[in-house]
XYZ file of C-alpha atoms in Angstrom:
686
model
C -43.157 -53.833 35.016
C -41.143 -51.307 32.963
C -38.330 -53.788 32.347
C -40.811 -56.511 31.416
C -42.532 -54.176 28.958
C -39.189 -53.220 27.434
C -38.284 -56.864 27.114
C -41.523 -57.596 25.288
C -40.861 -54.746 22.872
C -37.272 -55.921 22.308
C -38.557 -59.436 21.509
C -41.114 -58.090 19.081
C -38.797 -55.613 17.356
C -36.139 -58.277 16.947
C -38.685 -60.571 15.329
C -39.819 -57.768 13.018
C -36.247 -57.022 12.006
C -35.275 -60.652 11.393
C -38.366 -61.393 9.348
C -38.081 -58.288 7.215
C -34.400 -59.096 6.574
C -35.601 -62.301 4.925
C -38.609 -61.011 2.970
C -38.993 -58.299 0.362
C -39.938 -54.809 1.465
C -43.142 -54.644 -0.591
C -43.938 -52.715 -3.700
C -42.426 -49.252 -4.152
C -44.984 -46.504 -4.391
C -43.267 -44.849 -7.358
C -43.940 -46.376 -10.754
C -40.380 -47.627 -11.238
C -38.634 -50.061 -8.925
C -35.367 -49.295 -7.162
C -33.101 -52.282 -7.646
C -30.559 -53.127 -4.990
C -26.973 -52.750 -6.132
C -24.595 -55.682 -6.140
C -22.899 -54.158 -3.080
C -26.209 -53.917 -1.156
C -27.065 -57.487 -2.142
C -23.764 -58.832 -0.790
C -24.194 -56.991 2.515
C -27.783 -58.210 2.773
C -26.722 -61.810 2.146
C -24.120 -61.563 4.927
C -26.886 -60.422 7.274
C -29.212 -63.314 6.388
C -26.537 -65.790 7.597
C -25.870 -63.645 10.716
C -22.320 -62.767 9.637
C -22.472 -59.300 11.135
C -18.693 -58.695 11.212
C -18.703 -59.420 7.474
C -21.502 -56.866 7.043
C -19.331 -54.214 8.700
C -16.300 -55.105 6.571
C -18.323 -54.925 3.367
C -19.935 -51.602 4.367
C -16.476 -50.063 4.983
C -15.052 -51.492 1.756
C -17.924 -50.503 -0.525
C -18.077 -46.999 0.932
C -14.352 -46.519 0.234
C -14.781 -47.660 -3.386
C -17.881 -45.505 -3.858
C -20.181 -48.471 -4.553
C -22.543 -47.318 -1.775
C -23.182 -43.855 -0.369
C -22.191 -42.748 3.153
C -25.888 -42.815 4.111
C -26.267 -46.412 2.910
C -23.002 -47.488 4.563
C -24.063 -46.110 7.938
C -27.452 -47.777 7.548
C -25.801 -51.181 7.107
C -23.475 -50.563 10.063
C -26.424 -49.653 12.248
C -28.271 -52.767 11.090
C -25.300 -55.040 11.872
C -24.961 -53.706 15.423
C -28.745 -53.829 15.885
C -28.831 -57.550 15.187
C -25.895 -58.111 17.536
C -27.866 -56.448 20.300
C -25.437 -53.517 20.604
C -28.114 -50.880 20.462
C -26.069 -47.817 21.435
C -23.691 -48.284 18.513
C -26.609 -49.045 16.268
C -28.310 -45.798 17.269
C -25.119 -43.792 16.720
C -24.727 -45.069 13.148
C -28.394 -44.521 12.352
C -28.137 -40.931 13.563
C -25.005 -40.462 11.468
C -26.902 -41.803 8.453
C -29.661 -39.222 8.950
C -27.028 -36.465 8.916
C -25.896 -37.499 5.411
C -27.130 -35.880 2.203
C -29.802 -37.640 0.129
C -28.397 -37.670 -3.402
C -30.556 -40.221 -5.259
C -33.489 -42.596 -4.967
C -31.396 -45.287 -3.284
C -30.449 -42.788 -0.575
C -34.110 -41.829 -0.235
C -35.079 -45.454 0.341
C -32.220 -45.900 2.832
C -33.333 -42.776 4.708
C -36.826 -44.265 5.164
C -35.448 -47.572 6.477
C -33.047 -45.794 8.858
C -35.866 -43.623 10.225
C -38.002 -46.719 10.720
C -35.316 -48.587 12.681
C -34.129 -45.576 14.734
C -37.690 -44.725 15.755
C -38.024 -48.345 16.964
C -34.867 -48.071 19.065
C -36.023 -44.841 20.702
C -39.473 -46.308 21.288
C -37.968 -49.300 23.128
C -35.850 -46.998 25.266
C -38.961 -45.070 26.292
C -37.951 -41.891 24.446
C -41.400 -41.478 22.898
C -41.000 -37.841 21.902
C -37.599 -38.610 20.359
C -39.118 -41.494 18.400
C -41.892 -39.223 17.103
C -39.302 -36.634 16.019
C -37.790 -39.293 13.749
C -40.916 -41.137 12.563
C -43.298 -38.243 11.860
C -40.988 -36.405 9.376
C -40.263 -39.737 7.656
C -43.993 -40.396 7.146
C -44.485 -36.839 5.910
C -41.534 -37.316 3.536
C -43.109 -40.499 2.110
C -46.491 -38.804 1.668
C -44.997 -35.759 -0.068
C -42.668 -37.693 -2.384
C -44.977 -40.675 -2.937
C -41.933 -42.855 -2.444
C -41.443 -45.972 -0.324
C -43.044 -49.319 0.430
C -46.336 -49.999 2.178
C -44.538 -52.051 4.836
C -42.113 -49.198 5.715
C -45.036 -46.787 5.904
C -47.031 -49.213 8.062
C -44.164 -49.865 10.499
C -43.472 -46.148 10.901
C -47.151 -45.567 11.655
C -47.073 -48.432 14.149
C -44.122 -46.769 15.903
C -46.009 -43.464 15.940
C -49.098 -45.196 17.362
C -47.103 -46.814 20.167
C -45.588 -43.460 21.118
C -49.010 -41.815 21.068
C -50.415 -44.495 23.402
C -47.595 -43.962 25.893
C -48.124 -40.190 25.725
C -51.838 -40.586 26.478
C -53.048 -39.741 22.951
C -55.244 -42.825 22.533
C -57.539 -41.641 19.725
C -54.568 -40.513 17.612
C -52.894 -43.869 18.273
C -56.015 -45.722 17.166
C -56.014 -43.760 13.893
C -52.323 -44.520 13.307
C -52.835 -48.247 13.919
C -55.894 -48.438 11.651
C -54.119 -46.628 8.794
C -51.079 -48.878 9.281
C -53.382 -51.883 9.102
C -54.642 -50.676 5.722
C -51.105 -50.450 4.332
C -50.265 -53.917 5.596
C -53.420 -55.076 3.787
C -52.300 -53.328 0.586
C -49.035 -55.229 0.843
C -50.397 -58.718 1.364
C -53.308 -58.309 -1.052
C -50.957 -57.252 -3.856
C -48.356 -59.967 -3.136
C -48.676 -63.316 -4.897
C -46.590 -64.929 -2.125
C -47.214 -65.222 1.599
C -44.578 -62.601 2.459
C -47.057 -59.754 2.651
C -49.162 -61.667 5.154
C -46.046 -62.356 7.245
C -45.403 -58.614 7.439
C -49.044 -57.931 8.338
C -48.857 -60.529 11.127
C -45.689 -58.903 12.471
C -47.321 -55.482 12.446
C -50.387 -56.594 14.376
C -48.182 -58.465 16.881
C -46.320 -55.203 17.444
C -49.591 -53.288 17.912
C -50.990 -55.933 20.291
C -47.870 -55.711 22.457
C -48.074 -51.921 22.530
C -51.574 -52.099 24.038
C -50.513 -54.844 26.456
C -47.488 -52.875 27.619
C -49.663 -49.838 28.368
C -52.243 -52.068 30.121
C -54.960 -51.418 27.521
C -55.820 -55.086 27.720
C -59.255 -54.878 26.131
C -57.896 -53.058 23.059
C -55.074 -55.588 22.829
C -57.628 -58.419 22.516
C -58.983 -56.777 19.340
C -55.521 -56.694 17.754
C -54.681 -60.203 18.980
C -57.848 -61.443 17.264
C -56.805 -59.547 14.134
C -53.367 -61.209 14.279
C -54.938 -64.643 14.542
C -57.191 -63.946 11.564
C -54.233 -62.847 9.412
C -52.204 -65.855 10.516
C -55.047 -68.125 9.463
C -55.039 -66.474 6.017
C -51.287 -67.074 5.869
C -51.740 -70.771 6.730
C -54.000 -71.186 3.695
C -51.298 -70.020 1.260
C -49.458 -72.690 -0.744
C -46.021 -71.389 0.287
C -46.890 -71.059 4.013
C -44.302 -72.558 6.395
C -45.672 -74.720 9.200
C -42.909 -73.691 11.625
C -43.718 -69.982 11.088
C -47.418 -70.638 11.705
C -46.616 -72.651 14.841
C -44.340 -69.950 16.263
C -46.771 -67.097 15.765
C -49.780 -69.023 17.006
C -47.713 -69.664 20.134
C -46.961 -65.937 20.469
C -50.666 -65.179 20.059
C -51.508 -67.572 22.922
C -48.941 -65.865 25.195
C -50.203 -62.367 24.348
C -53.781 -63.503 24.933
C -52.792 -65.058 28.277
C -51.113 -61.808 29.417
C -54.104 -59.708 28.297
C -56.636 -61.992 29.999
C -54.563 -61.975 33.196
C -54.621 -58.174 33.062
C -58.408 -58.265 32.601
C -58.663 -60.302 35.838
C -59.607 -63.509 34.019
C -56.977 -65.878 35.468
C -58.771 -69.094 34.485
C -59.014 -68.081 30.822
C -55.416 -66.823 30.901
C -54.200 -70.153 32.263
C -56.162 -71.991 29.554
C -54.490 -69.880 26.839
C -51.099 -70.715 28.375
C -51.936 -74.438 28.345
C -52.677 -74.159 24.624
C -49.334 -72.405 24.141
C -47.560 -75.361 25.766
C -48.942 -77.655 23.050
C -46.982 -75.830 20.324
C -43.526 -76.821 19.090
C -42.304 -73.247 19.640
C -42.955 -73.513 23.392
C -40.209 -76.152 23.607
C -37.534 -73.904 22.040
C -35.234 -71.612 24.022
C -36.993 -68.493 22.711
C -40.351 -70.071 23.515
C -39.342 -70.654 27.152
C -38.226 -67.029 27.551
C -41.311 -65.710 25.733
C -43.538 -67.732 28.107
C -42.209 -65.710 31.037
C -44.250 -62.696 29.919
C -47.312 -64.570 31.164
C -45.693 -66.451 34.058
C -44.372 -63.268 35.658
C -47.724 -61.490 35.120
C -49.431 -64.434 36.855
C -46.845 -64.454 39.704
C -45.746 -67.974 38.738
C -42.116 -67.168 39.509
C -40.958 -70.742 40.064
C -41.891 -71.723 36.505
C -40.377 -68.482 35.201
C -37.106 -69.249 37.000
C -37.068 -72.719 35.370
C -37.569 -71.157 31.946
C -34.679 -68.752 32.478
C -32.338 -71.772 32.413
C -32.714 -71.448 28.629
C -31.592 -67.801 28.561
C -27.928 -68.418 27.671
C -28.923 -70.739 24.850
C -31.376 -68.176 23.479
C -28.787 -65.391 23.563
C -26.297 -67.618 21.723
C -28.865 -68.522 19.069
C -29.924 -64.922 18.514
C -26.367 -63.616 18.769
C -26.949 -61.136 21.592
C -23.778 -59.956 23.309
C -23.548 -59.237 27.082
C -24.014 -55.489 26.655
C -25.330 -53.165 29.338
C -28.739 -53.097 27.615
C -29.023 -56.892 27.452
C -27.941 -57.305 31.071
C -30.787 -55.010 32.082
C -33.383 -56.592 29.784
C -32.570 -60.288 30.272
C -30.184 -60.991 33.155
C -31.843 -58.894 35.858
C -35.310 -60.449 35.282
C -33.708 -63.897 35.609
C -32.153 -62.869 38.931
C -35.478 -61.498 40.188
C -37.422 -64.610 39.188
C -35.063 -66.758 41.266
C -35.169 -64.298 44.152
C -38.984 -64.098 44.134
C -39.342 -67.876 44.298
C -36.864 -68.205 47.185
C -34.022 -69.897 45.265
C -31.294 -68.068 47.140
C -28.371 -70.085 45.760
C -29.490 -69.626 42.143
C -30.143 -65.932 42.757
C -26.687 -65.515 44.319
C -24.993 -67.315 41.409
C -26.927 -65.174 38.939
C -26.032 -62.035 40.861
C -22.317 -62.893 40.687
C -22.649 -63.612 36.969
C -24.331 -60.259 36.423
C -21.474 -58.520 38.255
C -18.884 -60.303 36.106
C -20.747 -59.562 32.897
C -21.387 -55.990 34.002
C -17.682 -55.458 34.619
C -16.815 -56.898 31.188
C -19.557 -54.891 29.493
C -18.392 -51.630 31.077
C -14.757 -52.303 30.136
C -15.794 -53.177 26.565
C -17.928 -50.077 26.430
C -15.075 -47.835 27.551
C -12.531 -49.474 25.245
C -14.782 -49.125 22.203
C -15.917 -45.552 22.788
C -12.927 -43.741 21.286
C -12.708 -46.012 18.248
C -16.444 -45.798 17.753
C -16.484 -42.012 17.853
C -13.509 -41.788 15.531
C -15.263 -44.034 13.050
C -18.514 -42.151 13.210
C -17.101 -38.664 12.970
C -13.987 -39.380 10.803
C -11.844 -37.541 13.314
C -8.213 -37.214 12.253
C -6.837 -34.874 14.862
C -10.330 -33.949 16.169
C -9.643 -34.998 19.737
C -11.700 -32.195 21.185
C -14.794 -33.421 19.343
C -14.180 -36.973 20.547
C -13.743 -35.812 24.125
C -16.964 -33.853 23.913
C -18.853 -36.861 22.631
C -17.270 -39.104 25.262
C -18.433 -36.762 27.983
C -21.920 -36.642 26.474
C -22.201 -40.438 26.309
C -20.862 -40.800 29.845
C -23.456 -38.333 31.091
C -26.208 -40.275 29.352
C -25.087 -43.515 30.994
C -24.830 -41.832 34.394
C -28.314 -40.352 34.020
C -29.753 -43.751 33.111
C -28.043 -45.448 36.065
C -29.140 -42.869 38.611
C -32.682 -42.294 37.299
C -34.343 -44.575 39.853
C -32.489 -42.982 42.779
C -33.476 -39.522 41.595
C -37.111 -40.551 41.304
C -37.105 -41.912 44.855
C -35.463 -38.747 46.157
C -37.947 -36.560 44.305
C -40.799 -38.598 45.760
C -39.689 -37.991 49.337
C -39.040 -34.299 48.669
C -42.517 -33.891 47.175
C -44.046 -35.838 50.044
C -42.301 -33.601 52.630
C -43.291 -30.400 50.850
C -46.821 -31.664 50.420
C -47.135 -32.413 54.124
C -45.681 -29.019 55.053
C -48.093 -27.172 52.816
C -51.161 -29.134 53.861
C -52.093 -26.721 56.647
C -51.571 -23.716 54.385
C -53.746 -25.292 51.712
C -56.508 -26.026 54.224
C -56.574 -22.399 55.279
C -56.594 -21.229 51.669
C -59.317 -23.737 50.853
C -61.464 -22.351 53.667
C -61.149 -18.848 52.210
C -61.967 -20.097 48.736
C -64.968 -21.977 50.072
C -66.274 -18.799 51.658
C -65.883 -17.002 48.319
C -67.695 -19.852 46.609
C -70.643 -19.529 48.967
C -70.701 -15.791 48.264
C -70.953 -16.477 44.536
C -73.447 -19.313 44.854
C -76.495 -17.123 44.414
C -74.987 -15.568 41.278
C -74.250 -18.944 39.667
C -77.467 -20.729 40.646
C -79.529 -18.959 37.993
C -76.918 -19.649 35.289
C -76.688 -23.294 36.356
C -80.436 -23.725 36.158
C -80.474 -22.176 32.682
C -77.742 -24.573 31.467
C -79.543 -27.568 32.982
C -82.749 -26.487 31.287
C -80.982 -26.296 27.910
C -79.439 -29.726 28.465
C -82.858 -31.157 29.345
C -84.171 -29.798 26.052
C -81.171 -31.316 24.208
C -81.813 -34.640 25.966
C -85.490 -34.558 24.938
C -84.498 -33.818 21.333
C -82.012 -36.677 21.325
C -84.474 -39.108 22.882
C -86.944 -38.198 20.139
C -84.399 -39.427 17.563
C -84.496 -42.998 18.894
C -87.641 -45.139 18.764
C -90.103 -45.031 21.657
C -92.797 -46.946 19.754
C -92.034 -50.374 18.333
C -93.709 -52.299 15.501
C -96.688 -54.454 16.304
C -96.541 -57.280 13.812
C -97.332 -60.906 14.340
C -94.167 -62.960 14.743
C -91.935 -59.906 15.421
C -90.785 -58.842 18.901
C -88.565 -55.720 18.941
C -87.617 -53.429 21.827
C -84.737 -51.070 22.585
C -83.640 -48.591 25.244
C -80.910 -45.941 25.579
C -79.649 -44.429 28.832
C -76.994 -41.667 28.423
C -74.214 -41.406 31.004
C -74.493 -37.595 30.871
C -77.379 -35.305 30.052
C -76.886 -36.227 26.399
C -74.912 -39.112 24.951
C -73.467 -40.676 21.831
C -75.243 -44.032 21.592
C -77.958 -44.690 19.035
C -80.344 -47.393 17.887
C -83.114 -47.494 15.346
C -85.159 -49.504 12.898
C -87.021 -49.076 9.616
C -89.795 -51.343 8.279
C -89.941 -51.737 4.496
C -92.712 -54.235 3.739
C -91.507 -57.643 4.924
C -87.967 -56.321 5.469
C -86.768 -54.936 8.798
C -83.661 -52.753 8.980
C -82.176 -52.237 12.447
C -78.998 -50.722 13.880
C -77.188 -49.996 17.133
C -74.121 -47.786 17.453
C -71.723 -46.041 19.820
C -70.048 -42.703 18.998
C -66.567 -41.999 20.362
C -66.703 -39.718 23.383
C -69.710 -38.516 25.364
C -71.734 -35.372 25.883
C -72.918 -32.792 23.338
C -70.270 -33.413 20.590
C -71.053 -37.135 20.607
C -74.807 -36.465 20.488
C -74.402 -34.254 17.396
C -72.346 -36.918 15.630
C -74.932 -39.505 16.707
C -77.747 -37.464 15.176
C -75.898 -37.281 11.862
C -75.216 -41.047 11.878
C -78.856 -41.801 12.696
C -80.069 -39.604 9.835
C -77.713 -41.272 7.338
C -78.822 -44.756 8.439
C -82.485 -43.965 7.835
C -81.729 -42.279 4.505
C -79.747 -45.176 3.028
C -81.981 -47.871 4.531
C -84.927 -46.121 2.875
C -83.127 -46.661 -0.456
C -83.180 -50.449 0.149
C -79.389 -50.812 0.350
C -77.643 -53.793 1.917
C -76.041 -53.230 5.380
C -72.468 -53.270 4.013
C -73.338 -50.646 1.382
C -75.093 -48.502 3.989
C -71.947 -48.465 6.146
C -69.736 -47.775 3.116
C -71.905 -44.755 2.201
C -72.064 -43.574 5.824
C -68.268 -43.787 6.122
C -67.813 -41.682 2.978
C -70.147 -39.010 4.381
C -68.820 -38.962 7.963
C -65.105 -38.880 7.066
C -65.638 -35.693 5.049
C -64.511 -32.638 7.055
C -64.190 -34.764 10.212
C -61.546 -32.534 11.782
C -62.297 -33.734 15.317
C -61.503 -37.351 14.385
C -64.799 -38.661 15.765
C -66.079 -42.091 14.756
C -68.948 -44.466 15.445
C -68.985 -48.238 15.859
C -72.166 -49.769 14.411
C -73.977 -53.011 13.786
C -76.574 -52.902 10.984
C -78.902 -55.789 10.160
C -81.536 -56.516 7.514
C -83.898 -59.405 8.253
C -86.546 -60.928 5.984
C -89.514 -61.432 8.308
C -90.900 -64.251 6.167
C -87.779 -66.425 5.816
C -85.783 -65.270 8.846
C -82.731 -64.632 6.608
C -80.395 -62.028 8.185
C -77.880 -59.908 6.271
C -75.621 -57.857 8.526
C -72.423 -55.831 8.687
C -70.415 -54.974 11.789
C -68.245 -51.835 11.896
C -65.971 -52.308 14.901
C -68.910 -52.810 17.294
C -69.442 -55.398 20.034
C -70.740 -58.604 18.412
C -74.421 -59.331 19.196
C -75.407 -62.331 21.311
C -77.601 -64.974 19.689
C -79.917 -66.984 21.904
C -80.940 -69.402 23.320
C -77.372 -70.754 23.633
C -76.032 -67.341 24.540
C -72.986 -67.002 22.297
C -71.443 -64.141 20.349
C -71.956 -63.968 16.588
C -68.685 -64.269 14.666
C -68.198 -60.939 12.857
C -65.593 -59.585 10.454
C -63.413 -56.841 12.017
C -64.474 -53.936 9.775
C -63.151 -50.542 10.909
C -65.375 -48.051 12.775
C -67.239 -45.521 10.617
C -65.744 -42.065 10.142
C -62.034 -42.778 10.611
C -60.701 -43.568 7.159
C -62.144 -42.525 3.763
C -62.444 -44.965 0.897
C -63.269 -48.099 2.888
C -65.411 -50.877 1.401
C -67.251 -52.696 4.185
C -67.801 -56.463 4.039
C -71.206 -57.924 4.858
C -72.175 -61.339 6.223
C -75.364 -63.359 6.618
C -77.164 -65.994 8.695
C -79.619 -68.246 6.843
C -82.394 -68.215 9.438
C -82.772 -66.556 12.850
C -86.363 -67.644 13.461
C -86.606 -68.821 17.053
C -83.086 -67.482 17.717
C -83.426 -64.042 19.364
C -80.683 -61.429 18.975
C -79.437 -59.172 21.780
C -77.505 -56.036 20.715
C -75.766 -53.654 23.100
C -73.146 -50.913 23.427
C -69.962 -51.239 25.482
C -71.628 -49.281 28.274
C -73.007 -52.708 29.235
C -69.997 -55.035 29.347
C -67.689 -52.202 30.492
C -69.986 -50.917 33.245
C -67.929 -50.475 36.428
C -68.770 -50.842 40.113
C -67.269 -48.916 43.020
C -64.096 -51.051 42.852
C -63.808 -50.237 39.112
C -64.377 -53.878 38.211
C -66.147 -54.315 34.882
C -69.443 -56.129 34.279
C -67.685 -58.253 31.643
C -68.588 -60.389 28.623
C -68.647 -63.612 30.633
C -71.169 -62.209 33.112
C -73.375 -61.031 30.237
C -73.291 -64.419 28.463
C -74.025 -66.216 31.733
C -77.119 -64.098 32.366
C -78.474 -64.429 28.823
C -77.846 -68.175 28.496
C -79.537 -68.916 31.840
C -82.540 -66.622 31.393
C -85.687 -67.502 29.463
C -86.324 -65.083 26.578
C -90.024 -64.371 27.100
C -89.944 -60.975 25.370
C -87.447 -58.422 24.067
C -88.640 -55.784 26.554
C -88.343 -58.113 29.537
C -84.821 -59.185 28.527
C -83.626 -55.596 28.059
C -85.141 -54.440 31.348
C -83.764 -57.426 33.294
C -80.238 -56.807 31.991
C -80.556 -53.107 32.846
C -81.533 -54.074 36.417
C -78.528 -56.406 36.636
C -76.220 -53.576 35.534
C -77.636 -51.203 38.162
C -77.263 -53.892 40.810
C -73.672 -54.510 39.717
C -72.769 -50.801 39.818
C -73.872 -50.659 43.460
C -74.340 -46.905 43.407
C -71.320 -46.061 41.207
C -71.882 -43.332 38.607
C -72.320 -44.607 35.008
C -69.012 -44.486 33.147
C -70.565 -44.733 29.668
C -73.860 -44.599 27.775
C -75.914 -47.807 27.984
C -77.959 -48.937 24.963
C -79.606 -52.331 24.364
C -81.920 -53.881 21.789
C -83.683 -57.241 21.579
C -85.100 -58.789 18.375
C -87.022 -62.037 18.002
C -88.587 -63.537 14.855
C -91.027 -66.298 15.722
């Protein structure tokens, strides 16, 4: 799984690098533009035709003549080795570049690009803290100096977000991705060409893969949908290239197939893969290798082994050399695919090839080490420094090679110690239990006092949501909220203004008392702005401005707000990152724009939408405590299950529908504790 995740990231980062080599880097945030020198232009042109040796020659020559700075020269060297797939050399030159002085604006711009690329390399390697140590200061530098392009800023934030996900800091990662998305939007909205949209597509592909690689499959679906939306905008541009659109639609299908497979939806995953096979990209060498992300996830090893027949061709086309990194990322998975499907002869041939390539790669690595270090450190007579660096690099390689063995050894040591200490722990636990019983009487009174206060808080919160619903001919409205804890963060409400009905349903991040306080504030703001007869999009824009102010905890709320004319049935609505409502009787989700949740990012302008007439077409709104409800086996209730129930049930009343779905959820849980607040609302205009 780790190697497959690394391979996906390598694919994505390579795509990002290639595409950005061929498009502009966006507008510069300072008022004046920094023009590339003639020397930089010549090196760049050599890279666009994949003449990487020529790039290195030009970097050496122009540094000697003073046409480019040492920082810029090392940046170009790192870039050349990066595109050749020699990542260790690339990293060494990027690090050398960061050690150089920044003497002018060109150096400042080069520093940003080096930090962006080096943070990517460390991210792929799994050195998340190391990647953050490079990316975070670079972002801070750009913010302080107001210098750099939106696309560089966005990519750095994407790298930071990926690291945060892998370090278990999900909310921080979500913030980083959303801010990055805004800077991609700045780029493509200000660009008269389609290049900005290409960069935005690449960024969301990168984000989607980050969630897939950390098995956050549901979150990845959101970003995959976002990628598809941006790609559709790209297709509508006059200068859009059909082959680019075809390739990235194909990548979207593969990502969707992997995510759906991870969500235990094999039939839908297989359908997405079938759609992928209809693209032109699927018939290319890169397409065959890319398809293996899904085939391996679905245990379809025979098909994966067939696709790996295209590996050599792909490596030749991309220009990847048989380095130690590429053997690990590409050759070993090919061997395993053949081994898993029982093709012993093919596996044996591949194993021999790996041994030959490994021997050559190690020899090449050893032969190049001294020259590489001499180049990087300009060592005339500094043999001691070279020897020190050689020893350091050898240690790093040895550590990487023996990591798995160490982990296995540690596992057995821990297991042995754990078993030995079990008896001691049982005895200690018995003593602690006795102490606990001794203190039980002391804590009972305090516990009862806390429970009493929570009951009061629950009663206060319940009083904030409607318990009485309007009695008007032709209108059927009912809602219910069931917190997972004593108090929760879900909300729903309505406000009648003559013949106009405002309604909302939302879900605050987190649970418990902090979420309930944020929920109360959101509920108050909704009623205030609805009472001023604002449209749903304006209400959410005003709420976002209020809730982002002094929001040090980084809390946010997803919301759906609607305004329906009870005479005509016309519905105006705006969705802020919430689950799309279901419209009946067909039982299908409403298509909604992917506005950001409320409270994350100041200055947002929310976009509203409308439906001409919902008379005779009931709406069902809900929080993710419904579709993400889990049973004892931690299987989720799911969107498909929800749609099946709603499309096959007769909508006799809003109350009956809400109560029947609540019963289905309880039946599905089968005694498991609620994992999230559950809120539902039904609306019907007859």
